[in-house]
Amino acid sequence: MNQHLETKRRFFDKEKIKEKILPYIMVAPAMAFLLVFTFYPMVNLVYLSFFDYNLINPNKKFVGWRNYSDLFFLRKDFVVALKNTAVYTGAVVFFVILLALLLALWIRKDGKLNHFVQSCAFTPHLVAMLSCAMIWAWIMDANRYGLFNTVLSFFNLPPLRWLNSSTTAMLSVVIVSVWKSIGYYCLIIVSALKAIPAEIYEAAELDNTPKLRLFFRIILPLLSPQLFFLLVTITINSFRVFDTVRIMTEGGPGNATDVISFYIYRYAFRHFRIGYASAAGTILMLILMVLTAIYFKVLSKRIHYQ
Amino acid sequence: MAQIEFINVCKFFGETRVIENLNLTIKDGSFTVLLGPSGCGKTTLLRMIAGIGPATSGRILLDGRDITHTPPGKRGVAMVFQNYAIYPTMTVRGNIEFGLKNNKVPKAERDRLIREVSEVVGLTAFLDRKPSTLSGGQRQRVALARAMVKNPKVFLMDEPLSNLDAKLRAAMRVELIELHRKLQTTFVYVTHDQVEAMAMADTIILMNDGEIQQEGSPEEIYRDPNNIFTAQFIGTPPMNIFTLSERAGVQIGFRPEKVDLAHEDQGGFFRRKGRIATREMLGSETLYKIDFPDGISIMVKSLEEGFGVGEEVYVSVDREELCFFDRSGQRIREGLDELLALAGGSN
């Protein structure tokens, strides 16, 4: 009898161990991927930022904080890139959320026209960034073949230099980014709007609610989880903008559209200054971390999760 | 004073006719229940009063004033929705206060009203809570308070108790009856539950397929049905109805609870011998299914529980409890002597 119990207990011990270990085995592949492709590069990035290291000379030289002090105090272009990135992000976040919201409010009702408009708005999301940039480079061409300038000249207005002028280049890049992403984010807001039960609107109607008040007091708070999600993702994506700038302006003219990602790319793969570029990458990472933390701290209290 | 009148009202959803040429008056201060199976148009009618589902044609009058094109917020009506439709992002206080703020009621007045109303519905302790932290019954009360605080001329309720459990529903039923007595306002209440309708209404409007089948007090509707639909919609189990005479196209009906059962033939007006097919003991009463030799079966609800399955029993019904219906299902109210003779002789 005792022996029987003993074997039984041992059996259960085995079960217990299995139960404890099994979950780790299950997540191990995912964790391995994360370790190799996310955590290791992240740590390595920070590590490399303390070295003077280029791809031609394999010898790394420890330089301490010098890369960082160079970034902020010796060279002026990083601060410019940082400022450009902030302007770009601010503009994209503001216009994408505002326009996506307005578009969503317009097309939220089912209907042929609305479905058509929604498809149109979503199409740019399906087109490769490269093609988009090509299309827009033509539309914004500074000579008279460009679409915008053709239209302007039709109205006898002087042509604009769009991507070729330091005053309008950033605006042009922002326009392309907004145009490309608006359909996708609009879709998210439309689905959130459709999830609001019709009775809420009817109750508001019976409560004699003015239109504007209905929007600000009822609809907007109900959309807040989605809008918050949009705010965080658009901010992160915009801070890391690369392809649009790389294809359309190469950071120019001058450094009018130089943004952090492009800056890092330039120093790492054109000047081969890996250590210096790593320092810039670390700064980008820190900024995004802080920004996201602030968003969650400040805004999450004002979000109504159902 | 808040009397509601429908004049030649029609409602189409696309091509589908929901209501056609309906005329109806809902009396001031009444507790009127719109009753009927789902899809009968009762909610459509309620939404017309509220103004959130306008009529395709016809007019709606409130106190003799045409409100057909008045926006919902200006009609002086309040509505309690089936799923409450509370604003989820506002506190209980915010929910109750919202309509008052829209109507520019001063702050001090608002506070007083909220205090009074939350006292009545028992929400005082929950005023600063979010709806998501409340139980179903409490949410129901928020919806009710939101309606009450506007001091409307008409309360509209769209199956407000259907999301509550049976016990709470019974309790809320009593509370609504008391509320109506206290406020003396017109209540229009939609339900498909005949028990709820019988319990609460002073007037029941029974609808089917967009048409009013019968309008009257619960007693009238129960005792004196105008047609087979009413006779079988009201009462559990429904009225027993079967063909009395194929040739004349007459059907006879009587309520299961008006049947006397006995082991021996005791006389009585409508008499038949049958066999008990099933027996359901429900507590205070017992439900029997009785088969007659000619293939007809009836349900009998009896206080006597002493009959067993398979036993032969004698069934009898008093002559006052018999109803007759014609081929189209309408009640026959004239020439009853002949029919009674037919029924009395049929045993």
XYZ file of C-alpha atoms in Angstrom:
653
model
C 0.000 0.000 0.000
C 2.769 2.360 1.002
C 4.740 1.489 -2.027
C 1.754 2.143 -4.149
C 1.375 5.593 -2.644
C 5.076 6.194 -3.116
C 4.968 5.413 -6.812
C 1.874 7.477 -7.120
C 3.585 10.451 -5.505
C 6.636 10.091 -7.673
C 4.351 9.977 -10.648
C 2.691 13.184 -9.543
C 6.074 14.806 -8.947
C 6.946 14.027 -12.511
C 3.632 15.490 -13.618
C 4.299 18.568 -11.569
C 7.704 19.109 -13.083
C 6.266 18.612 -16.522
C 3.557 21.118 -15.758
C 6.118 23.661 -14.666
C 8.498 23.207 -17.539
C 6.095 22.737 -20.393
C 5.098 26.399 -20.720
C 8.730 27.430 -20.980
C 9.325 24.874 -23.705
C 6.317 26.203 -25.541
C 7.478 29.818 -25.511
C 11.138 28.945 -26.061
C 11.120 29.276 -29.875
C 9.529 32.689 -29.719
C 11.875 33.767 -26.960
C 14.871 32.528 -28.949
C 13.808 34.646 -31.898
C 13.285 37.661 -29.662
C 16.679 37.151 -28.047
C 18.558 36.798 -31.311
C 16.760 39.379 -33.382
C 15.580 41.955 -30.845
C 17.320 41.879 -27.495
C 20.818 41.049 -28.711
C 20.833 43.817 -31.365
C 19.434 46.239 -28.795
C 22.108 45.499 -26.239
C 24.766 45.389 -28.921
C 23.592 48.779 -30.169
C 24.129 50.360 -26.792
C 27.449 48.527 -26.409
C 28.743 49.672 -29.802
C 27.795 53.265 -29.094
C 30.744 53.473 -26.693
C 33.270 52.499 -29.355
C 34.942 54.075 -32.281
C 34.281 51.348 -34.795
C 33.976 51.212 -38.548
C 33.319 48.356 -40.935
C 36.677 48.719 -42.669
C 38.902 48.487 -39.622
C 37.881 45.534 -37.419
C 39.583 47.008 -34.313
C 37.140 48.608 -31.935
C 38.402 51.437 -29.810
C 36.606 52.268 -26.580
C 35.853 55.973 -26.478
C 33.392 56.251 -23.579
C 30.774 59.014 -23.990
C 32.604 60.720 -26.840
C 30.152 59.596 -29.541
C 27.351 61.132 -27.510
C 29.149 64.382 -26.888
C 29.970 64.541 -30.611
C 26.302 64.032 -31.433
C 25.079 66.878 -29.335
C 27.997 69.303 -29.081
C 30.507 68.816 -31.867
C 28.320 68.208 -34.896
C 25.274 70.368 -35.426
C 23.499 68.066 -37.888
C 22.156 65.583 -35.328
C 20.181 68.216 -33.478
C 18.803 69.396 -36.819
C 17.792 65.831 -37.694
C 16.191 65.497 -34.268
C 14.252 68.707 -34.757
C 13.153 67.660 -38.252
C 11.979 64.324 -36.914
C 9.965 66.041 -34.199
C 8.342 68.400 -36.716
C 7.605 65.528 -39.076
C 6.155 63.368 -36.291
C 4.050 66.186 -34.874
C 2.638 67.049 -38.272
C 1.943 63.453 -39.289
C 0.338 62.519 -35.956
C -1.858 65.622 -36.015
C -2.985 65.400 -39.614
C -3.380 61.622 -39.796
C -5.536 61.428 -36.678
C -7.559 64.512 -37.557
C -8.157 63.580 -41.188
C -8.677 59.865 -40.514
C -11.242 60.789 -37.866
C -13.072 63.218 -40.135
C -13.016 60.746 -43.008
C -14.260 57.982 -40.720
C -17.126 60.151 -39.471
C -18.031 60.857 -43.062
C -18.009 57.279 -44.341
C -19.112 55.378 -41.237
C -22.566 54.617 -42.651
C -22.803 51.681 -45.030
C -23.430 52.637 -48.618
C -21.997 52.213 -52.085
C -20.362 55.635 -52.206
C -18.909 55.234 -48.729
C -17.456 51.821 -49.511
C -15.938 53.263 -52.668
C -14.394 56.170 -50.777
C -13.086 53.807 -48.127
C -11.470 51.574 -50.748
C -9.905 54.590 -52.413
C -8.503 55.826 -49.133
C -7.146 52.397 -48.307
C -5.483 51.736 -51.680
C -2.305 53.768 -50.975
C -1.666 51.475 -48.024
C -1.380 48.560 -50.453
C 1.070 50.292 -52.768
C 4.770 49.845 -52.031
C 6.403 52.931 -50.561
C 8.843 52.964 -53.439
C 6.032 53.283 -55.998
C 4.299 55.906 -53.878
C 7.443 57.959 -53.722
C 7.899 57.676 -57.483
C 4.321 58.776 -58.092
C 4.636 61.717 -55.751
C 8.040 62.674 -57.100
C 6.267 63.111 -60.444
C 3.272 64.887 -58.946
C 5.583 67.281 -57.113
C 8.102 67.628 -59.903
C 9.530 71.141 -59.782
C 9.432 71.683 -63.531
C 6.235 72.188 -65.478
C 5.670 68.473 -66.042
C 4.744 67.951 -62.396
C 1.015 67.562 -61.774
C 0.783 70.196 -59.041
C 2.698 72.745 -61.023
C 0.648 72.026 -64.141
C -2.467 72.752 -62.132
C -0.918 75.887 -60.656
C 0.140 77.173 -64.067
C -3.366 76.479 -65.366
C -4.574 79.064 -62.874
C -1.663 81.344 -63.851
C 0.004 80.827 -60.485
C 3.792 80.633 -60.212
C 5.164 77.067 -59.899
C 6.340 75.860 -56.495
C 9.594 73.995 -56.038
C 8.055 71.406 -53.669
C 10.747 68.850 -52.867
C 13.503 71.103 -54.142
C 12.893 73.941 -51.715
C 13.917 73.739 -48.103
C 10.719 75.520 -47.057
C 8.289 73.089 -48.728
C 10.301 69.844 -48.780
C 9.262 68.745 -45.286
C 5.645 69.623 -46.003
C 5.802 67.520 -49.167
C 7.146 64.507 -47.307
C 4.448 64.915 -44.656
C 1.742 65.050 -47.346
C 2.932 61.761 -48.837
C 3.075 60.007 -45.468
C -0.382 61.226 -44.485
C -1.813 60.250 -47.856
C -0.330 56.785 -47.574
C -1.429 55.896 -44.067
C -4.756 57.689 -43.716
C -6.870 54.868 -45.216
C -5.509 52.278 -42.852
C -6.049 54.327 -39.715
C -9.441 55.465 -40.986
C -10.434 51.810 -41.212
C -9.597 51.310 -37.530
C -11.682 54.326 -36.526
C -14.601 53.302 -38.756
C -14.742 49.893 -37.135
C -14.659 51.527 -33.702
C -17.467 53.875 -34.726
C -19.535 50.977 -35.988
C -19.088 49.217 -32.668
C -20.977 52.012 -30.879
C -24.533 50.715 -30.433
C -27.260 52.626 -32.280
C -29.199 52.976 -29.014
C -26.508 55.272 -27.635
C -27.149 57.726 -30.463
C -30.893 57.340 -30.003
C -30.634 57.934 -26.272
C -28.553 61.028 -26.989
C -31.179 62.212 -29.442
C -33.866 61.783 -26.817
C -31.637 63.695 -24.409
C -31.785 66.623 -26.842
C -28.014 66.509 -27.400
C -26.507 69.081 -29.775
C -24.341 67.562 -32.550
C -21.045 68.997 -31.350
C -21.676 67.920 -27.774
C -22.618 64.455 -28.969
C -19.242 64.218 -30.658
C -17.119 65.541 -27.809
C -18.971 64.025 -24.859
C -20.066 60.660 -26.246
C -18.399 59.627 -29.512
C -14.874 60.850 -28.798
C -14.632 59.219 -25.335
C -15.909 55.974 -26.835
C -13.208 56.156 -29.487
C -10.462 56.991 -27.005
C -8.916 53.489 -26.803
C -8.520 53.350 -30.574
C -7.305 56.939 -30.809
C -4.744 56.268 -28.105
C -3.531 53.203 -29.971
C -3.263 55.329 -33.107
C -1.372 58.042 -31.265
C 1.225 55.612 -29.929
C 1.738 53.646 -33.142
C 1.793 56.675 -35.429
C 4.281 58.434 -33.148
C 6.603 55.436 -33.111
C 6.293 54.850 -36.839
C 6.833 58.505 -37.662
C 9.873 58.787 -35.441
C 11.433 55.968 -37.391
C 10.491 57.301 -40.833
C 13.079 56.318 -43.397
C 11.861 55.119 -46.791
C 9.897 58.235 -47.734
C 12.877 60.463 -47.009
C 15.402 58.105 -48.532
C 13.546 57.924 -51.844
C 12.058 61.377 -52.181
C 14.619 63.801 -50.800
C 17.703 62.002 -49.477
C 17.421 64.297 -46.479
C 17.749 67.378 -48.646
C 17.663 69.969 -49.843
C 20.519 70.842 -47.493
C 19.387 68.957 -44.423
C 15.803 70.214 -44.499
C 14.314 66.706 -44.381
C 17.125 64.914 -42.584
C 15.477 62.672 -39.985
C 17.073 60.444 -37.338
C 16.672 57.112 -39.137
C 18.132 58.516 -42.305
C 20.902 60.138 -40.296
C 21.778 56.798 -38.712
C 21.710 55.103 -42.102
C 23.983 57.739 -43.569
C 26.608 57.492 -40.869
C 26.478 53.708 -40.616
C 26.440 52.702 -44.249
C 27.898 55.648 -46.126
C 30.512 56.917 -43.699
C 30.868 53.493 -42.015
C 30.951 55.069 -38.575
C 29.125 52.284 -36.791
C 29.880 53.444 -33.255
C 28.697 56.973 -33.911
C 25.530 55.726 -35.675
C 24.870 53.367 -32.745
C 24.924 56.306 -30.358
C 22.329 58.058 -32.519
C 20.276 54.823 -32.577
C 20.423 54.591 -28.801
C 19.138 58.150 -28.511
C 16.242 57.324 -30.865
C 15.366 54.291 -28.774
C 15.478 56.298 -25.531
C 13.272 59.040 -26.978
C 10.656 56.502 -28.082
C 10.725 54.783 -24.699
C 10.254 58.041 -22.831
C 7.559 59.242 -25.199
C 5.569 56.029 -24.910
C 5.932 56.056 -21.135
C 4.653 59.634 -21.021
C 1.706 58.746 -23.244
C 0.714 55.898 -20.989
C 1.229 57.887 -17.816
C -0.588 61.034 -18.901
C -3.249 59.776 -21.232
C -4.200 56.330 -20.051
C -6.284 57.834 -17.236
C -8.442 59.618 -19.739
C -9.172 56.526 -21.783
C -12.394 54.644 -21.339
C -11.876 50.964 -21.770
C -15.213 49.194 -21.771
C -52.226 65.374 -19.611
C -50.499 63.296 -22.273
C -52.705 61.423 -24.667
C -51.088 59.829 -27.686
C -52.945 59.383 -30.955
C -51.896 57.528 -34.058
C -53.813 58.571 -37.163
C -53.568 56.380 -40.282
C -49.976 55.504 -39.512
C -48.015 53.354 -41.965
C -44.476 52.114 -41.708
C -42.406 50.462 -44.404
C -38.846 49.217 -44.121
C -37.902 49.336 -47.777
C -40.537 47.196 -49.444
C -41.605 45.428 -46.280
C -44.835 46.575 -44.728
C -44.604 46.608 -40.961
C -47.649 48.691 -40.079
C -50.479 49.768 -42.329
C -53.188 52.317 -41.591
C -53.068 52.000 -37.867
C -55.317 54.130 -35.686
C -54.864 54.074 -31.958
C -55.364 56.246 -28.920
C -53.319 55.755 -25.782
C -55.103 57.264 -22.814
C -53.536 59.919 -20.618
C -52.043 58.540 -17.436
C -52.539 54.937 -18.440
C -50.066 52.115 -18.138
C -50.403 50.823 -21.680
C -48.591 47.677 -22.709
C -47.936 46.948 -26.367
C -47.898 43.178 -26.467
C -47.220 40.769 -29.279
C -44.808 38.253 -30.761
C -41.496 39.531 -32.117
C -41.813 41.305 -35.431
C -45.395 42.399 -34.783
C -44.562 46.097 -34.949
C -44.850 46.982 -31.264
C -41.320 48.388 -30.958
C -41.796 50.231 -34.251
C -44.832 51.916 -32.741
C -42.899 52.866 -29.611
C -40.026 54.310 -31.632
C -42.531 56.427 -33.551
C -43.689 58.007 -30.312
C -40.060 58.619 -29.376
C -39.305 60.040 -32.809
C -36.296 57.806 -33.456
C -38.001 55.761 -36.170
C -40.343 58.057 -38.058
C -43.573 56.834 -39.626
C -43.628 56.462 -43.390
C -47.000 58.212 -43.489
C -49.729 59.275 -41.114
C -49.703 61.540 -38.102
C -48.905 61.181 -34.425
C -50.449 63.534 -31.908
C -49.352 64.145 -28.353
C -51.973 66.054 -26.355
C -53.599 66.939 -29.656
C -50.395 68.547 -30.919
C -48.923 67.076 -34.107
C -45.472 65.756 -33.207
C -44.908 63.755 -36.385
C -41.950 65.935 -37.339
C -40.832 67.122 -33.892
C -37.264 66.039 -33.048
C -37.044 63.396 -30.277
C -35.441 65.722 -27.737
C -38.277 68.246 -27.983
C -41.209 65.886 -27.551
C -41.200 65.645 -23.792
C -40.861 61.881 -23.841
C -38.245 59.674 -22.196
C -37.296 56.169 -23.135
C -35.778 53.170 -21.383
C -34.036 50.879 -23.844
C -33.867 47.102 -23.754
C -30.084 47.124 -23.348
C -30.296 50.325 -21.266
C -28.141 52.425 -23.679
C -26.361 54.090 -20.780
C -23.435 56.287 -21.808
C -20.583 53.981 -20.806
C -17.957 56.692 -20.438
C -19.905 58.783 -17.953
C -20.543 58.209 -14.285
C -24.035 57.450 -13.055
C -24.418 61.118 -12.154
C -23.155 62.140 -15.589
C -25.692 59.869 -17.234
C -28.598 61.280 -15.273
C -27.374 64.846 -15.648
C -26.618 64.761 -19.378
C -30.118 65.489 -20.643
C -30.607 68.226 -18.047
C -27.384 69.923 -19.113
C -28.485 69.758 -22.741
C -31.713 71.464 -21.745
C -29.766 74.129 -19.839
C -31.209 73.376 -16.420
C -29.297 75.442 -13.804
C -26.751 73.646 -11.626
C -28.586 73.935 -8.319
C -31.782 72.631 -9.874
C -29.870 69.770 -11.491
C -28.330 68.733 -8.203
C -31.703 68.744 -6.489
C -33.304 66.654 -9.237
C -30.477 64.126 -9.271
C -30.673 63.798 -5.499
C -34.411 63.199 -5.594
C -34.364 60.754 -8.473
C -31.429 58.727 -7.220
C -33.194 58.490 -3.885
C -36.301 57.054 -5.563
C -34.446 54.423 -7.568
C -31.907 53.696 -4.825
C -28.758 54.842 -6.598
C -27.534 57.493 -4.164
C -24.500 55.430 -3.156
C -23.511 54.767 -6.748
C -23.632 58.259 -8.243
C -19.901 58.479 -8.861
C -19.486 54.966 -10.183
C -19.003 54.043 -13.826
C -21.756 51.901 -15.377
C -19.293 49.081 -16.073
C -18.968 48.524 -12.306
C -22.721 48.124 -11.821
C -24.899 45.032 -11.948
C -27.641 44.547 -14.510
C -30.332 45.640 -12.094
C -28.409 48.764 -11.122
C -27.867 49.687 -14.763
C -31.573 49.281 -15.254
C -32.100 51.787 -12.487
C -29.679 54.228 -14.064
C -31.667 54.036 -17.297
C -34.846 54.571 -15.334
C -33.394 57.511 -13.389
C -32.172 59.099 -16.593
C -35.715 58.917 -17.942
C -37.387 60.093 -14.734
C -35.193 63.105 -14.150
C -36.470 64.743 -17.325
C -39.960 64.705 -15.876
C -41.403 63.561 -19.201
C -45.032 63.578 -20.271
C -44.664 60.008 -21.486
C -42.423 57.155 -20.402
C -41.532 54.758 -23.184
C -40.089 51.389 -22.236
C -38.814 48.847 -24.694
C -38.674 45.453 -22.963
C -36.758 47.016 -20.090
C -36.839 43.924 -17.903
C -35.879 41.283 -20.424
C -32.184 41.354 -19.530
C -32.789 40.755 -15.832
C -33.016 37.426 -14.067
C -36.443 36.108 -13.123
C -36.360 37.179 -9.475
C -35.148 40.699 -10.162
C -37.635 41.012 -12.986
C -40.512 40.253 -10.639
C -39.211 42.819 -8.144
C -38.738 45.506 -10.793
C -42.224 44.801 -12.082
C -43.693 45.756 -8.730
C -41.468 48.827 -8.562
C -42.590 49.996 -11.989
C -46.240 49.601 -11.016
C -45.610 51.660 -7.889
C -43.673 54.236 -9.878
C -46.558 54.605 -12.279
C -48.995 55.055 -9.442
C -46.769 57.691 -7.888
C -46.054 59.666 -11.069
C -49.479 59.293 -12.694
C -47.797 59.781 -16.074
C -48.541 57.908 -19.278
C -46.435 54.758 -19.528
C -46.095 52.942 -22.823
C -44.414 49.621 -22.313
C -43.395 47.120 -24.974
C -43.066 43.440 -24.195
C -43.573 40.019 -25.723
C -44.107 38.498 -22.290
C -47.832 38.112 -21.650
C -47.310 37.560 -17.938
C -45.511 40.891 -17.668
C -48.278 42.557 -19.660
C -51.059 41.035 -17.546
C -49.276 41.974 -14.329
C -48.532 45.597 -15.106
C -50.940 46.986 -17.663
C -54.170 48.804 -17.179
C -54.584 48.630 -20.944
C -53.117 45.936 -23.143
C -52.823 46.483 -26.874
C -52.248 43.082 -28.403
C -50.626 43.203 -31.829
C -49.813 40.713 -34.525
C -48.365 41.266 -37.962
C -48.676 45.050 -37.726
C -52.321 44.968 -36.760
C -54.047 45.502 -33.460
C -55.762 42.274 -32.489
C -57.441 43.517 -29.365
C -57.295 46.429 -26.991
C -58.554 46.289 -23.447
C -57.854 45.713 -19.785
C -56.008 42.521 -18.839
C -59.300 41.048 -17.580
C -61.122 41.740 -20.839
C -58.322 40.352 -22.936
C -58.156 37.232 -20.826
C -61.878 36.617 -20.354
C -63.285 37.919 -23.561
C -60.897 37.363 -26.478
C -61.974 38.776 -29.840
C -60.239 36.145 -31.898
C -58.242 32.958 -31.800
C -54.931 34.842 -31.825
C -55.786 36.652 -28.590
C -57.256 33.535 -27.043
C -54.087 31.571 -27.668
C -51.509 34.313 -27.072
C -52.807 35.071 -23.587
C -52.762 32.398 -20.918
C -50.393 29.526 -20.189
C -51.141 27.033 -21.503
C -53.150 28.758 -24.257
C -56.886 28.301 -24.703
C -57.982 24.875 -25.937
C -59.509 25.346 -29.363
C -60.782 22.675 -31.700
C -63.333 22.283 -34.440
C -66.879 21.810 -33.234
C -68.575 21.487 -36.568
C -66.722 21.035 -39.811
C -69.792 21.932 -41.845
C -70.567 25.211 -40.088
C -66.866 26.034 -39.746
C -67.226 26.684 -36.052
C -64.460 26.224 -33.525
C -64.972 25.967 -29.813
C -62.583 27.140 -27.149
C -62.209 27.165 -23.387
C -59.407 27.939 -20.980
C -57.456 25.026 -19.456
C -58.083 26.397 -15.962
C -61.857 26.437 -16.427
C -62.218 22.706 -16.880
C -63.573 20.434 -14.151
C -62.124 16.961 -13.891
C -63.836 13.990 -12.241
C -63.621 10.221 -12.149
C -67.376 9.950 -12.661
C -69.719 11.768 -14.949
C -71.030 14.644 -12.829
C -73.163 16.383 -15.418
C -72.147 19.918 -16.348
C -72.642 21.619 -19.652
C -69.895 20.585 -22.058
C -69.057 16.972 -21.168
C -66.573 14.533 -22.573
C -64.756 11.401 -21.552
C -61.030 11.166 -22.100
C -57.806 9.609 -20.930
C -54.933 11.387 -19.184
C -51.893 11.335 -21.439
C -49.393 13.367 -19.391
C -49.297 14.952 -15.999
C -47.088 17.864 -14.905
C -47.099 18.718 -11.224
C -46.319 22.457 -11.027
C -46.723 22.964 -7.278
C -49.954 24.772 -6.554
C -51.559 23.317 -9.639
C -51.234 20.358 -11.943
C -51.238 20.348 -15.714
C -52.862 17.420 -17.541
C -52.940 16.590 -21.202
C -56.122 14.705 -21.961
C -56.781 12.732 -25.144
C -60.313 12.246 -26.421
C -61.254 9.150 -28.421
C -61.694 11.237 -31.602
C -58.033 12.248 -31.620
C -58.472 15.719 -30.093
C -56.368 16.566 -27.053
C -56.772 19.380 -24.598
C -54.755 20.815 -21.737
C -56.299 21.083 -18.313
C -54.919 23.064 -15.408
C -56.382 21.834 -12.179
C -55.975 22.249 -8.455
C -56.645 18.533 -8.132
C -53.464 16.529 -8.284
C -55.089 13.146 -7.755
C -55.327 11.956 -11.329
C -52.737 9.589 -12.760
C -51.504 9.003 -16.280
C -53.673 6.505 -18.171
C -56.764 7.040 -16.046
C -60.129 7.711 -17.601
C -61.622 11.052 -16.613
C -64.728 13.061 -17.261
C -64.186 16.620 -18.438
C -66.819 19.308 -18.079
C -66.934 23.036 -18.825
C -69.603 25.556 -17.823
C -71.506 27.206 -20.632
C -70.263 30.701 -19.689
C -66.696 29.579 -20.231
C -67.183 28.479 -23.818
C -66.087 30.657 -26.745
C -66.914 30.126 -30.401
C -64.882 31.244 -33.387
C -65.669 31.336 -37.099
C -63.534 30.128 -39.997
C -61.414 33.279 -40.078
C -60.674 32.970 -36.377
C -62.997 35.779 -35.262
C -65.164 35.389 -32.196
C -68.843 34.572 -32.826
C -70.961 36.652 -30.509
C -74.413 36.188 -32.005
C -76.651 33.190 -32.471
C -74.964 31.443 -29.607
C -77.962 29.339 -28.542
C -77.611 27.140 -31.588
C -73.895 26.696 -31.049
C -74.348 25.981 -27.358
C -76.879 23.359 -28.247
C -74.364 21.874 -30.630
C -71.656 21.909 -27.963
C -73.926 20.593 -25.248
C -74.998 17.734 -27.465
C -71.553 16.777 -28.573
C -70.659 14.566 -25.655
